[in-house]
mmCIF file of C-alpha atoms in Angstrom:
data_model
loop_
_atom_site.group_PDB
_atom_site.id
_atom_site.type_symbol
_atom_site.label_atom_id
_atom_site.label_comp_id
_atom_site.label_asym_id
_atom_site.label_seq_id
_atom_site.Cartn_x
_atom_site.Cartn_y
_atom_site.Cartn_z
ATOM 1 C CA MET W 1 165.371 248.686 201.392
ATOM 2 C CA ILE W 2 163.581 245.351 199.455
ATOM 3 C CA VAL W 3 160.285 244.487 201.248
ATOM 4 C CA LEU W 4 158.224 241.656 200.420
ATOM 5 C CA GLY W 5 154.438 242.227 201.279
ATOM 6 C CA ILE W 6 152.940 238.861 201.589
ATOM 7 C CA ASP W 7 148.828 238.497 202.136
ATOM 8 C CA PRO W 8 148.798 234.449 203.590
ATOM 9 C CA GLY W 9 146.314 232.274 201.883
ATOM 10 C CA LEU W 10 145.606 228.716 200.735
ATOM 11 C CA ALA W 11 143.942 228.862 197.580
ATOM 12 C CA ASN W 12 145.563 232.268 196.641
ATOM 13 C CA LEU W 13 148.371 234.008 198.013
ATOM 14 C CA GLY W 14 149.377 237.491 197.053
ATOM 15 C CA LEU W 15 153.504 238.222 197.166
ATOM 16 C CA GLY W 16 154.070 241.431 195.959
ATOM 17 C CA LEU W 17 157.655 243.246 196.028
ATOM 18 C CA ILE W 18 158.818 247.104 196.189
ATOM 19 C CA ASP W 19 162.159 248.636 196.782
ATOM 20 C CA GLY W 20 162.587 252.226 198.561
ATOM 21 C CA ASP W 21 161.536 254.116 201.335
ATOM 22 C CA VAL W 22 157.948 255.952 202.662
ATOM 23 C CA ARG W 23 158.745 258.790 200.343
ATOM 24 C CA LYS W 24 159.498 256.751 197.070
ATOM 25 C CA ALA W 25 158.761 253.156 196.828
ATOM 26 C CA ARG W 26 159.376 251.430 193.073
ATOM 27 C CA HIS W 27 157.125 248.498 191.902
ATOM 28 C CA LEU W 28 159.261 245.057 191.593
ATOM 29 C CA HIS W 29 157.368 242.161 190.897
ATOM 30 C CA HIS W 30 154.030 241.082 192.174
ATOM 31 C CA VAL W 31 152.331 237.748 191.709
ATOM 32 C CA CYS W 32 149.185 235.754 193.108
ATOM 33 C CA LEU W 33 150.024 232.280 193.881
ATOM 34 C CA THR W 34 147.237 229.747 193.639
ATOM 35 C CA THR W 35 147.075 225.699 194.624
ATOM 36 C CA GLU W 36 144.326 223.967 193.163
ATOM 37 C CA SER W 37 141.972 222.463 195.680
ATOM 38 C CA ALA W 38 141.955 218.783 194.394
ATOM 39 C CA TRP W 39 145.622 219.100 195.620
ATOM 40 C CA VAL W 40 146.741 217.502 199.180
ATOM 41 C CA MET W 41 147.831 219.339 201.513
ATOM 42 C CA PRO W 42 151.607 218.649 201.736
ATOM 43 C CA ARG W 43 151.344 219.195 197.841
ATOM 44 C CA ARG W 44 149.922 222.555 198.118
ATOM 45 C CA LEU W 45 152.226 224.069 201.356
ATOM 46 C CA GLN W 46 155.111 222.533 199.777
ATOM 47 C CA TYR W 47 154.697 224.423 196.324
ATOM 48 C CA ILE W 48 153.799 227.946 198.634
ATOM 49 C CA HIS W 49 157.106 227.339 200.564
ATOM 50 C CA GLU W 50 158.728 226.434 197.517
ATOM 51 C CA GLU W 51 157.683 229.761 195.391
ATOM 52 C CA VAL W 52 158.135 232.108 198.857
ATOM 53 C CA THR W 53 161.700 230.617 198.810
ATOM 54 C CA ARG W 54 162.604 231.076 195.353
ATOM 55 C CA LEU W 55 161.261 234.947 195.803
ATOM 56 C CA ILE W 56 163.482 235.536 198.312
ATOM 57 C CA ALA W 57 166.302 234.115 196.948
ATOM 58 C CA GLU W 58 165.436 235.768 194.027
ATOM 59 C CA TYR W 59 165.741 239.570 195.763
ATOM 60 C CA GLN W 60 166.975 239.378 198.594
ATOM 61 C CA PRO W 61 164.528 241.301 200.713
ATOM 62 C CA GLU W 62 165.577 243.115 204.105
ATOM 63 C CA ALA W 63 161.915 242.576 205.467
ATOM 64 C CA VAL W 64 158.604 240.810 205.051
ATOM 65 C CA ALA W 65 155.201 242.421 205.697
ATOM 66 C CA ILE W 66 152.786 239.762 206.241
ATOM 67 C CA GLU W 67 149.050 240.199 206.739
ATOM 68 C CA ASP W 68 148.285 239.410 210.857
ATOM 69 C CA GLN W 69 145.763 236.695 210.611
ATOM 70 C CA ILE W 70 142.331 237.881 212.117
ATOM 71 C CA LEU W 71 139.954 235.198 213.711
ATOM 72 C CA ARG W 72 137.739 233.679 211.114
ATOM 73 C CA ARG W 73 134.491 232.572 211.758
ATOM 74 C CA GLN W 74 134.751 229.038 209.981
ATOM 75 C CA ALA W 75 137.460 226.955 211.913
ATOM 76 C CA ASP W 76 138.410 225.099 208.766
ATOM 77 C CA VAL W 77 139.286 228.079 206.670
ATOM 78 C CA ALA W 78 141.377 229.748 209.810
ATOM 79 C CA PHE W 79 143.328 225.903 210.102
ATOM 80 C CA LYS W 80 143.977 226.041 206.673
ATOM 81 C CA VAL W 81 144.882 229.779 205.886
ATOM 82 C CA GLY W 82 147.200 229.468 209.060
ATOM 83 C CA GLN W 83 148.664 226.343 207.561
ATOM 84 C CA ALA W 84 149.795 228.448 205.092
ATOM 85 C CA PHE W 85 150.745 231.210 207.172
ATOM 86 C CA GLY W 86 152.867 229.151 209.063
ATOM 87 C CA VAL W 87 154.713 227.401 205.925
ATOM 88 C CA VAL W 88 155.160 231.270 204.458
ATOM 89 C CA GLN W 89 156.885 232.297 208.148
ATOM 90 C CA LEU W 90 159.340 229.176 207.884
ATOM 91 C CA ALA W 91 160.739 230.249 204.536
ATOM 92 C CA CYS W 92 161.433 233.707 206.093
ATOM 93 C CA ALA W 93 163.223 232.301 208.918
ATOM 94 C CA GLN W 94 165.083 230.117 206.612
ATOM 95 C CA ALA W 95 166.549 232.567 204.810
ATOM 96 C CA GLY W 96 167.034 234.929 207.535
ATOM 97 C CA VAL W 97 164.446 237.676 206.753
ATOM 98 C CA PRO W 98 162.501 239.483 209.298
ATOM 99 C CA VAL W 99 158.963 239.054 209.882
ATOM 100 C CA HIS W 100 156.581 241.835 210.526
ATOM 101 C CA ALA W 101 152.879 241.145 210.960
ATOM 102 C CA TYR W 102 150.484 244.627 210.155
ATOM 103 C CA GLY W 103 146.495 243.784 210.682
ATOM 104 C CA PRO W 104 143.867 245.268 208.052
ATOM 105 C CA MET W 105 142.991 248.332 210.055
ATOM 106 C CA GLN W 106 147.167 249.242 209.973
ATOM 107 C CA VAL W 107 147.188 248.926 206.733
ATOM 108 C CA LYS W 108 144.377 251.508 205.291
ATOM 109 C CA LYS W 109 145.703 253.890 208.253
ATOM 110 C CA ALA W 110 148.726 254.029 206.438
ATOM 111 C CA LEU W 111 147.706 253.940 202.790
ATOM 112 C CA VAL W 112 144.577 256.054 203.291
ATOM 113 C CA GLY W 113 144.947 257.745 206.302
ATOM 114 C CA THR W 114 142.159 256.198 207.967
ATOM 115 C CA GLY W 115 141.703 252.142 209.309
ATOM 116 C CA ARG W 116 137.843 252.288 207.952
ATOM 117 C CA ALA W 117 139.187 252.830 204.461
ATOM 118 C CA GLU W 118 137.332 250.783 201.313
ATOM 119 C CA LYS W 119 139.264 248.426 199.809
ATOM 120 C CA GLU W 120 139.258 250.209 196.324
ATOM 121 C CA GLN W 121 140.689 253.216 198.291
ATOM 122 C CA VAL W 122 143.632 251.162 199.199
ATOM 123 C CA ILE W 123 144.113 249.620 195.493
ATOM 124 C CA TYR W 124 144.287 252.968 194.483
ATOM 125 C CA MET W 125 146.690 253.973 196.492
ATOM 126 C CA VAL W 126 148.653 251.192 195.682
ATOM 127 C CA LYS W 127 148.618 251.787 192.290
ATOM 128 C CA ALA W 128 149.231 255.621 192.515
ATOM 129 C CA SER W 129 152.317 255.141 195.189
ATOM 130 C CA LEU W 130 154.220 252.930 193.275
ATOM 131 C CA GLY W 131 152.711 254.097 189.646
ATOM 132 C CA VAL W 132 151.036 250.698 188.202
ATOM 133 C CA ARG W 133 148.378 251.536 186.135
ATOM 134 C CA GLU W 134 147.271 247.749 185.195
ATOM 135 C CA LEU W 135 144.947 246.164 187.484
ATOM 136 C CA PHE W 136 146.065 242.836 189.057
ATOM 137 C CA ASN W 137 144.753 240.804 191.436
ATOM 138 C CA ASN W 138 143.305 240.998 194.940
ATOM 139 C CA HIS W 139 145.751 239.394 196.708
ATOM 140 C CA ALA W 140 149.009 240.597 195.213
ATOM 141 C CA ALA W 141 147.365 244.858 195.845
ATOM 142 C CA ASP W 142 146.990 243.415 199.329
ATOM 143 C CA ALA W 143 150.761 242.142 199.584
ATOM 144 C CA LEU W 144 151.325 245.346 197.896
ATOM 145 C CA ALA W 145 149.752 247.400 200.262
ATOM 146 C CA LEU W 146 151.404 245.016 203.135
ATOM 147 C CA ALA W 147 155.207 246.119 202.026
ATOM 148 C CA LEU W 148 154.159 249.797 201.563
ATOM 149 C CA THR W 149 152.848 250.126 205.054
ATOM 150 C CA HIS W 150 156.338 248.389 206.410
ATOM 151 C CA LEU W 151 157.963 251.208 204.775
ATOM 152 C CA ALA W 152 155.312 253.663 206.555
ATOM 153 C CA HIS W 153 156.116 252.243 210.179
ATOM 154 C CA GLN W 154 160.084 251.568 209.416
ATOM 155 C CA PRO W 155 161.272 255.031 210.629
ATOM 156 C CA MET W 156 159.381 254.491 213.694
ATOM 157 C CA GLN W 157 160.577 250.931 214.124
ATOM 158 C CA VAL W 158 163.896 252.175 213.951
ATOM 159 C CA ALA W 159 163.352 255.228 216.254
ATOM 160 C CA ALA W 160 161.632 252.735 218.914
ATOM 161 C CA ARG W 161 165.093 250.550 218.896
ATOM 162 C CA LEU W 162 167.259 253.749 219.309
ATOM 163 C CA ALA W 163 165.470 254.694 221.854
ATOM 164 C CA ARG W 164 165.254 251.177 224.204
ATOM 165 C CA ALA W 165 169.046 251.443 223.121
#
């Protein structure tokens, strides 16, 4: 199963692609999209939409795992991140790829075993799980962590669907 993990943001948006299952995942690609603050908002959103659409077309993921938005204290930041979140979901809907949202504590618990894990522990587990040695952008690392979280939750989601049927 190919999974695209997305750490949404307007200035920095992390994307990470993995292939495999919960026991053996393989790193395919990761990148951090950066938009310039000098760009007008429609241009920033267009760039994000185009790049997410391009990656979906190139890798054809079966699922997208995105960080569920938490309430932020700064309304202007939350609004901007929310716009990027919406554009990403639009690109996924246009491609027909299902989107699954996971909160930060779910990611930490899936990768480290506790929802209170430190960011460094999560990054360590991403590297260990995927055999990635080089240091990379934190946003891309978060995106890969989200993709791994989906692989960990996917068997449970299948079982729940079967139980409902």
